[in-house]
Amino acid sequence: RMPTGATRLKAVARMGSVRWKHTGGVNAVAFSPDGKLLASASYDKTLHLWQMATGKEISCLKGHATPVLSATFSPDGKHLASGGGEGAVRLWEVSTGKEVFCLKGHEGTVTSIAFSPDGKLLASGGGEGAVRLWEVSTGKEVSCLKGHLGVCSVAFSPDGKTLASGSHDKTVHLWEVATGKEFPCLTGHEGEVSSVAFSPDGKHLASGSWDQTVRLWEPATGKETSCLRGHELEVHAVAFSPDGKTLAS
């Protein structure tokens, strides 16, 4: 969902004084691991790749039939994954702009995607309530994790063994990646959980919600350790600093 008041027309990705234009609203941006490229996903059904040093557009990736809602680079920077409103996940080769796979299986909008830390798996969350795991090298679906009423966000733990998902149903689910086993559900939020993120050491999980709170959890026990209040509107995103000492929302 777009934040309140966000424009969907003539949107731009901004970096300092540089403006990079789409013909529709920008829904997501992501840096490549080496920081040399920026990807932007848009309501105009495209993704653009921009060179950070010059601001030059190096690729316009077309293939989605509906607005592109999510985008993320693989850990090695060789691939870019994107999710769209048509229920498809697309995997692109960054160096050529070529579409490698179109991963179909979701019956609703693909709202969130994430690569595993080793880059071998790709997780996607769909509006129909399923979390799907895909093998990056083959495009094969290896797991379909069901239990939500609509997935808003997915995130791998730093060791790649656990996957977290936040949902419209106000819960956070934790899954064992190797087996698909679901751990005890994390409850407490009073609104949809729009974002989840693991701390760099994997000892904490943060969740942001439309109930205007950020909650901290111990993934190992499922215990809620903190409920952070202060936002006056919905929380759309949470992120830990690289050293794990600061949490932004």
PDB file of C-alpha atoms in Angstrom:
ATOM      1  CA  ARG A   1       0.000   0.000   0.000  1.00  0.00           C
ATOM      2  CA  MET A   2       1.105   3.509  -0.748  1.00  0.00           C
ATOM      3  CA  PRO A   3       1.660   5.780   2.287  1.00  0.00           C
ATOM      4  CA  THR A   4      -0.991   8.427   2.871  1.00  0.00           C
ATOM      5  CA  GLY A   5      -0.494  11.382   0.551  1.00  0.00           C
ATOM      6  CA  ALA A   6       2.070   9.656  -1.674  1.00  0.00           C
ATOM      7  CA  THR A   7       1.887  10.679  -5.319  1.00  0.00           C
ATOM      8  CA  ARG A   8       1.617   8.099  -8.082  1.00  0.00           C
ATOM      9  CA  LEU A   9       2.245  10.510 -10.959  1.00  0.00           C
ATOM     10  CA  LYS A  10       5.558  11.705 -12.381  1.00  0.00           C
ATOM     11  CA  ALA A  11       7.344  10.172  -9.411  1.00  0.00           C
ATOM     12  CA  VAL A  12      11.085  10.373  -9.112  1.00  0.00           C
ATOM     13  CA  ALA A  13      13.870   8.526  -7.347  1.00  0.00           C
ATOM     14  CA  ARG A  14      16.077  11.094  -5.629  1.00  0.00           C
ATOM     15  CA  MET A  15      19.708  11.021  -4.499  1.00  0.00           C
ATOM     16  CA  GLY A  16      20.988  14.416  -3.451  1.00  0.00           C
ATOM     17  CA  SER A  17      20.348  16.759  -6.363  1.00  0.00           C
ATOM     18  CA  VAL A  18      19.898  13.948  -8.904  1.00  0.00           C
ATOM     19  CA  ARG A  19      16.339  13.183 -10.080  1.00  0.00           C
ATOM     20  CA  TRP A  20      15.608   9.980 -11.954  1.00  0.00           C
ATOM     21  CA  LYS A  21      12.180   9.866 -13.534  1.00  0.00           C
ATOM     22  CA  HIS A  22       9.549   7.193 -14.007  1.00  0.00           C
ATOM     23  CA  THR A  23       6.193   7.864 -15.623  1.00  0.00           C
ATOM     24  CA  GLY A  24       4.401   6.427 -12.590  1.00  0.00           C
ATOM     25  CA  GLY A  25       4.823   6.363  -8.833  1.00  0.00           C
ATOM     26  CA  VAL A  26       7.973   4.757  -7.401  1.00  0.00           C
ATOM     27  CA  ASN A  27       7.120   1.916  -5.026  1.00  0.00           C
ATOM     28  CA  ALA A  28      10.553   0.557  -4.090  1.00  0.00           C
ATOM     29  CA  VAL A  29      14.251   1.326  -4.443  1.00  0.00           C
ATOM     30  CA  ALA A  30      17.267  -0.876  -3.727  1.00  0.00           C
ATOM     31  CA  PHE A  31      21.046  -0.458  -3.869  1.00  0.00           C
ATOM     32  CA  SER A  32      23.280  -3.127  -5.344  1.00  0.00           C
ATOM     33  CA  PRO A  33      25.592  -4.717  -2.750  1.00  0.00           C
ATOM     34  CA  ASP A  34      28.604  -2.750  -4.031  1.00  0.00           C
ATOM     35  CA  GLY A  35      26.632   0.510  -4.001  1.00  0.00           C
ATOM     36  CA  LYS A  36      27.317   1.236  -7.669  1.00  0.00           C
ATOM     37  CA  LEU A  37      23.753   0.731  -8.906  1.00  0.00           C
ATOM     38  CA  LEU A  38      20.287   1.736  -7.792  1.00  0.00           C
ATOM     39  CA  ALA A  39      17.145  -0.098  -8.858  1.00  0.00           C
ATOM     40  CA  SER A  40      13.738   1.567  -8.806  1.00  0.00           C
ATOM     41  CA  ALA A  41      10.381  -0.172  -9.199  1.00  0.00           C
ATOM     42  CA  SER A  42       7.354   1.721 -10.415  1.00  0.00           C
ATOM     43  CA  TYR A  43       3.637   1.884 -11.041  1.00  0.00           C
ATOM     44  CA  ASP A  44       4.567   2.319 -14.706  1.00  0.00           C
ATOM     45  CA  LYS A  45       5.228  -1.470 -14.752  1.00  0.00           C
ATOM     46  CA  THR A  46       8.989  -1.099 -15.193  1.00  0.00           C
ATOM     47  CA  LEU A  47      12.204  -1.272 -13.230  1.00  0.00           C
ATOM     48  CA  HIS A  48      15.057   1.104 -13.947  1.00  0.00           C
ATOM     49  CA  LEU A  49      18.713   0.533 -13.177  1.00  0.00           C
ATOM     50  CA  TRP A  50      20.761   3.660 -12.543  1.00  0.00           C
ATOM     51  CA  GLN A  51      24.526   4.151 -12.296  1.00  0.00           C
ATOM     52  CA  MET A  52      25.244   5.947  -9.048  1.00  0.00           C
ATOM     53  CA  ALA A  53      28.470   7.659 -10.151  1.00  0.00           C
ATOM     54  CA  THR A  54      26.898   9.370 -13.158  1.00  0.00           C
ATOM     55  CA  GLY A  55      23.128   9.200 -12.663  1.00  0.00           C
ATOM     56  CA  LYS A  56      22.908   7.478 -16.039  1.00  0.00           C
ATOM     57  CA  GLU A  57      20.124   4.982 -16.709  1.00  0.00           C
ATOM     58  CA  ILE A  58      21.705   1.729 -17.818  1.00  0.00           C
ATOM     59  CA  SER A  59      18.622  -0.471 -18.171  1.00  0.00           C
ATOM     60  CA  CYS A  60      14.845  -0.283 -18.294  1.00  0.00           C
ATOM     61  CA  LEU A  61      13.455  -3.701 -17.413  1.00  0.00           C
ATOM     62  CA  LYS A  62      10.061  -4.471 -18.922  1.00  0.00           C
ATOM     63  CA  GLY A  63       7.951  -7.566 -18.484  1.00  0.00           C
ATOM     64  CA  HIS A  64       5.538  -6.983 -15.624  1.00  0.00           C
ATOM     65  CA  ALA A  65       1.914  -6.598 -16.716  1.00  0.00           C
ATOM     66  CA  THR A  66       0.993  -4.562 -13.640  1.00  0.00           C
ATOM     67  CA  PRO A  67       2.726  -2.117 -11.269  1.00  0.00           C
ATOM     68  CA  VAL A  68       6.028  -3.347  -9.812  1.00  0.00           C
ATOM     69  CA  LEU A  69       5.772  -3.252  -6.037  1.00  0.00           C
ATOM     70  CA  SER A  70       9.045  -4.720  -4.772  1.00  0.00           C
ATOM     71  CA  ALA A  71      12.658  -5.130  -5.860  1.00  0.00           C
ATOM     72  CA  THR A  72      15.850  -6.465  -4.338  1.00  0.00           C
ATOM     73  CA  PHE A  73      19.369  -7.420  -5.461  1.00  0.00           C
ATOM     74  CA  SER A  74      20.937 -10.806  -4.861  1.00  0.00           C
ATOM     75  CA  PRO A  75      23.834 -10.815  -2.357  1.00  0.00           C
ATOM     76  CA  ASP A  76      26.402 -11.115  -5.164  1.00  0.00           C
ATOM     77  CA  GLY A  77      24.733  -8.327  -7.148  1.00  0.00           C
ATOM     78  CA  LYS A  78      24.350 -10.444 -10.271  1.00  0.00           C
ATOM     79  CA  HIS A  79      20.575 -10.672 -10.171  1.00  0.00           C
ATOM     80  CA  LEU A  80      17.628  -8.428  -9.413  1.00  0.00           C
ATOM     81  CA  ALA A  81      14.281  -9.829  -8.313  1.00  0.00           C
ATOM     82  CA  SER A  82      10.972  -8.006  -8.625  1.00  0.00           C
ATOM     83  CA  GLY A  83       7.384  -8.643  -7.616  1.00  0.00           C
ATOM     84  CA  GLY A  84       4.267  -7.315  -9.311  1.00  0.00           C
ATOM     85  CA  GLY A  85       0.544  -6.983  -8.962  1.00  0.00           C
ATOM     86  CA  GLU A  86      -0.050  -9.791 -11.455  1.00  0.00           C
ATOM     87  CA  GLY A  87       1.264 -12.352  -8.950  1.00  0.00           C
ATOM     88  CA  ALA A  88       4.556 -12.993 -10.749  1.00  0.00           C
ATOM     89  CA  VAL A  89       8.112 -12.797  -9.448  1.00  0.00           C
ATOM     90  CA  ARG A  90      10.671 -11.977 -12.097  1.00  0.00           C
ATOM     91  CA  LEU A  91      14.401 -12.589 -11.905  1.00  0.00           C
ATOM     92  CA  TRP A  92      16.687 -10.405 -14.021  1.00  0.00           C
ATOM     93  CA  GLU A  93      20.359 -10.579 -14.986  1.00  0.00           C
ATOM     94  CA  VAL A  94      21.798  -7.226 -13.939  1.00  0.00           C
ATOM     95  CA  SER A  95      24.669  -7.104 -16.438  1.00  0.00           C
ATOM     96  CA  THR A  96      22.423  -7.574 -19.473  1.00  0.00           C
ATOM     97  CA  GLY A  97      18.949  -6.580 -18.287  1.00  0.00           C
ATOM     98  CA  LYS A  98      17.707  -9.951 -19.495  1.00  0.00           C
ATOM     99  CA  GLU A  99      14.804 -11.687 -17.750  1.00  0.00           C
ATOM    100  CA  VAL A 100      16.046 -15.047 -16.503  1.00  0.00           C
ATOM    101  CA  PHE A 101      12.875 -16.470 -14.958  1.00  0.00           C
ATOM    102  CA  CYS A 102       9.241 -15.542 -14.500  1.00  0.00           C
ATOM    103  CA  LEU A 103       8.161 -17.326 -11.330  1.00  0.00           C
ATOM    104  CA  LYS A 104       4.438 -17.995 -11.196  1.00  0.00           C
ATOM    105  CA  GLY A 105       2.419 -19.437  -8.351  1.00  0.00           C
ATOM    106  CA  HIS A 106       1.039 -16.570  -6.316  1.00  0.00           C
ATOM    107  CA  GLU A 107      -2.669 -15.910  -6.677  1.00  0.00           C
ATOM    108  CA  GLY A 108      -2.392 -12.350  -5.409  1.00  0.00           C
ATOM    109  CA  THR A 109      -0.103  -9.342  -5.520  1.00  0.00           C
ATOM    110  CA  VAL A 110       3.549 -10.023  -4.684  1.00  0.00           C
ATOM    111  CA  THR A 111       4.145  -7.523  -1.905  1.00  0.00           C
ATOM    112  CA  SER A 112       7.617  -8.480  -0.671  1.00  0.00           C
ATOM    113  CA  ILE A 113      10.672 -10.432  -1.809  1.00  0.00           C
ATOM    114  CA  ALA A 114      13.990 -11.332  -0.182  1.00  0.00           C
ATOM    115  CA  PHE A 115      17.079 -13.343  -1.102  1.00  0.00           C
ATOM    116  CA  SER A 116      18.608 -15.738   1.385  1.00  0.00           C
ATOM    117  CA  PRO A 117      22.042 -14.617   2.645  1.00  0.00           C
ATOM    118  CA  ASP A 118      23.807 -17.178   0.408  1.00  0.00           C
ATOM    119  CA  GLY A 119      21.742 -16.098  -2.606  1.00  0.00           C
ATOM    120  CA  LYS A 120      20.492 -19.608  -3.332  1.00  0.00           C
ATOM    121  CA  LEU A 121      16.861 -19.018  -2.365  1.00  0.00           C
ATOM    122  CA  LEU A 122      14.351 -16.279  -3.024  1.00  0.00           C
ATOM    123  CA  ALA A 123      11.335 -15.755  -0.768  1.00  0.00           C
ATOM    124  CA  SER A 124       8.184 -13.987  -1.925  1.00  0.00           C
ATOM    125  CA  GLY A 125       5.065 -12.993  -0.035  1.00  0.00           C
ATOM    126  CA  GLY A 126       1.690 -12.796  -1.737  1.00  0.00           C
ATOM    127  CA  GLY A 127      -1.609 -11.125  -1.091  1.00  0.00           C
ATOM    128  CA  GLU A 128      -3.310 -14.523  -1.087  1.00  0.00           C
ATOM    129  CA  GLY A 129      -1.504 -15.351   2.153  1.00  0.00           C
ATOM    130  CA  ALA A 130       1.277 -17.649   0.937  1.00  0.00           C
ATOM    131  CA  VAL A 131       5.031 -17.353   1.316  1.00  0.00           C
ATOM    132  CA  ARG A 132       6.854 -19.133  -1.493  1.00  0.00           C
ATOM    133  CA  LEU A 133      10.489 -20.187  -1.647  1.00  0.00           C
ATOM    134  CA  TRP A 134      12.205 -20.442  -5.026  1.00  0.00           C
ATOM    135  CA  GLU A 135      15.518 -21.971  -6.066  1.00  0.00           C
ATOM    136  CA  VAL A 136      17.394 -19.152  -7.805  1.00  0.00           C
ATOM    137  CA  SER A 137      19.510 -21.372 -10.058  1.00  0.00           C
ATOM    138  CA  THR A 138      16.532 -23.210 -11.568  1.00  0.00           C
ATOM    139  CA  GLY A 139      13.477 -21.054 -10.858  1.00  0.00           C
ATOM    140  CA  LYS A 140      11.863 -24.050  -9.171  1.00  0.00           C
ATOM    141  CA  GLU A 141       9.432 -23.537  -6.307  1.00  0.00           C
ATOM    142  CA  VAL A 142      10.735 -25.509  -3.347  1.00  0.00           C
ATOM    143  CA  SER A 143       8.225 -24.544  -0.624  1.00  0.00           C
ATOM    144  CA  CYS A 144       4.809 -22.955  -0.222  1.00  0.00           C
ATOM    145  CA  LEU A 145       4.266 -21.795   3.346  1.00  0.00           C
ATOM    146  CA  LYS A 146       0.639 -21.139   4.260  1.00  0.00           C
ATOM    147  CA  GLY A 147      -0.867 -19.685   7.403  1.00  0.00           C
ATOM    148  CA  HIS A 148      -1.413 -15.984   6.760  1.00  0.00           C
ATOM    149  CA  LEU A 149      -4.396 -14.049   5.403  1.00  0.00           C
ATOM    150  CA  GLY A 150      -2.155 -11.799   3.307  1.00  0.00           C
ATOM    151  CA  VAL A 151       1.620 -11.336   3.410  1.00  0.00           C
ATOM    152  CA  CYS A 152       3.086  -7.829   3.644  1.00  0.00           C
ATOM    153  CA  SER A 153       6.773  -8.482   4.336  1.00  0.00           C
ATOM    154  CA  VAL A 154       9.368 -11.273   4.363  1.00  0.00           C
ATOM    155  CA  ALA A 155      12.924 -11.401   5.743  1.00  0.00           C
ATOM    156  CA  PHE A 156      15.606 -14.053   6.187  1.00  0.00           C
ATOM    157  CA  SER A 157      17.625 -14.370   9.367  1.00  0.00           C
ATOM    158  CA  PRO A 158      21.362 -13.633   8.917  1.00  0.00           C
ATOM    159  CA  ASP A 159      22.221 -17.354   9.004  1.00  0.00           C
ATOM    160  CA  GLY A 160      19.514 -18.143   6.447  1.00  0.00           C
ATOM    161  CA  LYS A 161      17.883 -20.776   8.632  1.00  0.00           C
ATOM    162  CA  THR A 162      14.742 -18.840   9.569  1.00  0.00           C
ATOM    163  CA  LEU A 163      12.283 -16.798   7.540  1.00  0.00           C
ATOM    164  CA  ALA A 164       9.982 -14.201   9.082  1.00  0.00           C
ATOM    165  CA  SER A 165       6.755 -12.975   7.502  1.00  0.00           C
ATOM    166  CA  GLY A 166       4.433 -10.149   8.533  1.00  0.00           C
ATOM    167  CA  SER A 167       0.805 -10.099   7.557  1.00  0.00           C
ATOM    168  CA  HIS A 168      -2.508  -8.292   7.157  1.00  0.00           C
ATOM    169  CA  ASP A 169      -3.763 -10.676   9.843  1.00  0.00           C
ATOM    170  CA  LYS A 170      -1.729  -8.704  12.468  1.00  0.00           C
ATOM    171  CA  THR A 171       0.713 -11.566  13.110  1.00  0.00           C
ATOM    172  CA  VAL A 172       4.345 -12.458  12.479  1.00  0.00           C
ATOM    173  CA  HIS A 173       5.164 -16.027  11.506  1.00  0.00           C
ATOM    174  CA  LEU A 174       8.571 -17.662  11.790  1.00  0.00           C
ATOM    175  CA  TRP A 175       9.445 -20.572   9.493  1.00  0.00           C
ATOM    176  CA  GLU A 176      12.292 -23.068   9.408  1.00  0.00           C
ATOM    177  CA  VAL A 177      13.657 -22.682   5.897  1.00  0.00           C
ATOM    178  CA  ALA A 178      15.005 -26.225   5.499  1.00  0.00           C
ATOM    179  CA  THR A 179      11.749 -27.977   6.431  1.00  0.00           C
ATOM    180  CA  GLY A 180       8.991 -25.385   6.117  1.00  0.00           C
ATOM    181  CA  LYS A 181       8.104 -25.969   9.752  1.00  0.00           C
ATOM    182  CA  GLU A 182       6.219 -23.104  11.397  1.00  0.00           C
ATOM    183  CA  PHE A 183       7.372 -21.924  14.795  1.00  0.00           C
ATOM    184  CA  PRO A 184       4.943 -20.396  17.322  1.00  0.00           C
ATOM    185  CA  CYS A 185       3.114 -17.383  15.871  1.00  0.00           C
ATOM    186  CA  LEU A 186       4.067 -13.943  17.238  1.00  0.00           C
ATOM    187  CA  THR A 187       0.965 -12.011  18.262  1.00  0.00           C
ATOM    188  CA  GLY A 188       0.471  -8.611  19.855  1.00  0.00           C
ATOM    189  CA  HIS A 189       0.033  -6.135  17.033  1.00  0.00           C
ATOM    190  CA  GLU A 190      -3.420  -4.619  16.613  1.00  0.00           C
ATOM    191  CA  GLY A 191      -2.967  -3.744  12.940  1.00  0.00           C
ATOM    192  CA  GLU A 192      -1.398  -5.302   9.857  1.00  0.00           C
ATOM    193  CA  VAL A 193       2.333  -5.985  10.107  1.00  0.00           C
ATOM    194  CA  SER A 194       3.842  -4.078   7.210  1.00  0.00           C
ATOM    195  CA  SER A 195       7.553  -4.751   7.781  1.00  0.00           C
ATOM    196  CA  VAL A 196       9.861  -7.245   9.496  1.00  0.00           C
ATOM    197  CA  ALA A 197      13.646  -7.190   9.925  1.00  0.00           C
ATOM    198  CA  PHE A 198      16.235  -9.279  11.768  1.00  0.00           C
ATOM    199  CA  SER A 199      19.084  -7.702  13.695  1.00  0.00           C
ATOM    200  CA  PRO A 200      22.538  -8.408  12.198  1.00  0.00           C
ATOM    201  CA  ASP A 201      23.288 -10.995  14.905  1.00  0.00           C
ATOM    202  CA  GLY A 202      19.894 -12.667  14.453  1.00  0.00           C
ATOM    203  CA  LYS A 203      19.026 -12.361  18.129  1.00  0.00           C
ATOM    204  CA  HIS A 204      16.231  -9.852  17.612  1.00  0.00           C
ATOM    205  CA  LEU A 205      13.368  -9.386  15.183  1.00  0.00           C
ATOM    206  CA  ALA A 206      11.647  -6.042  14.650  1.00  0.00           C
ATOM    207  CA  SER A 207       8.135  -5.650  13.284  1.00  0.00           C
ATOM    208  CA  GLY A 208       6.391  -2.455  12.221  1.00  0.00           C
ATOM    209  CA  SER A 209       2.630  -2.196  12.086  1.00  0.00           C
ATOM    210  CA  TRP A 210      -0.316  -0.080  11.065  1.00  0.00           C
ATOM    211  CA  ASP A 211      -1.152   0.042  14.786  1.00  0.00           C
ATOM    212  CA  GLN A 212       1.572   2.754  14.968  1.00  0.00           C
ATOM    213  CA  THR A 213       3.964   0.583  16.999  1.00  0.00           C
ATOM    214  CA  VAL A 214       7.269  -1.194  16.485  1.00  0.00           C
ATOM    215  CA  ARG A 215       7.739  -4.402  18.430  1.00  0.00           C
ATOM    216  CA  LEU A 216      10.932  -6.284  19.242  1.00  0.00           C
ATOM    217  CA  TRP A 217      10.952 -10.057  19.602  1.00  0.00           C
ATOM    218  CA  GLU A 218      13.377 -12.828  20.515  1.00  0.00           C
ATOM    219  CA  PRO A 219      13.165 -15.221  17.552  1.00  0.00           C
ATOM    220  CA  ALA A 220      14.571 -18.093  19.620  1.00  0.00           C
ATOM    221  CA  THR A 221      11.744 -17.932  22.164  1.00  0.00           C
ATOM    222  CA  GLY A 222       9.014 -15.932  20.437  1.00  0.00           C
ATOM    223  CA  LYS A 223       8.972 -13.552  23.377  1.00  0.00           C
ATOM    224  CA  GLU A 224       8.105  -9.889  22.844  1.00  0.00           C
ATOM    225  CA  THR A 225      10.836  -7.806  24.483  1.00  0.00           C
ATOM    226  CA  SER A 226       9.711  -4.258  23.660  1.00  0.00           C
ATOM    227  CA  CYS A 227       6.785  -2.290  22.262  1.00  0.00           C
ATOM    228  CA  LEU A 228       8.012   1.033  20.893  1.00  0.00           C
ATOM    229  CA  ARG A 229       5.456   3.826  20.603  1.00  0.00           C
ATOM    230  CA  GLY A 230       5.733   7.330  19.224  1.00  0.00           C
ATOM    231  CA  HIS A 231       4.481   7.186  15.641  1.00  0.00           C
ATOM    232  CA  GLU A 232       1.288   9.098  14.962  1.00  0.00           C
ATOM    233  CA  LEU A 233       0.485   7.189  11.762  1.00  0.00           C
ATOM    234  CA  GLU A 234       1.107   3.705  10.342  1.00  0.00           C
ATOM    235  CA  VAL A 235       4.617   2.238  10.423  1.00  0.00           C
ATOM    236  CA  HIS A 236       5.609   1.185   6.900  1.00  0.00           C
ATOM    237  CA  ALA A 237       9.221   0.072   7.322  1.00  0.00           C
ATOM    238  CA  VAL A 238      11.811  -0.990   9.913  1.00  0.00           C
ATOM    239  CA  ALA A 239      15.560  -1.480   9.512  1.00  0.00           C
ATOM    240  CA  PHE A 240      18.543  -2.202  11.776  1.00  0.00           C
ATOM    241  CA  SER A 241      21.852  -0.400  11.381  1.00  0.00           C
ATOM    242  CA  PRO A 242      24.748  -2.671  10.297  1.00  0.00           C
ATOM    243  CA  ASP A 243      26.138  -2.777  13.856  1.00  0.00           C
ATOM    244  CA  GLY A 244      22.707  -3.632  15.268  1.00  0.00           C
ATOM    245  CA  LYS A 245      22.752  -0.780  17.768  1.00  0.00           C
ATOM    246  CA  THR A 246      20.109   1.382  16.085  1.00  0.00           C
ATOM    247  CA  LEU A 247      16.659   0.591  14.741  1.00  0.00           C
ATOM    248  CA  ALA A 248      14.945   2.965  12.318  1.00  0.00           C
ATOM    249  CA  SER A 249      11.222   3.034  11.602  1.00  0.00           C
TER     250      SER A 249
END
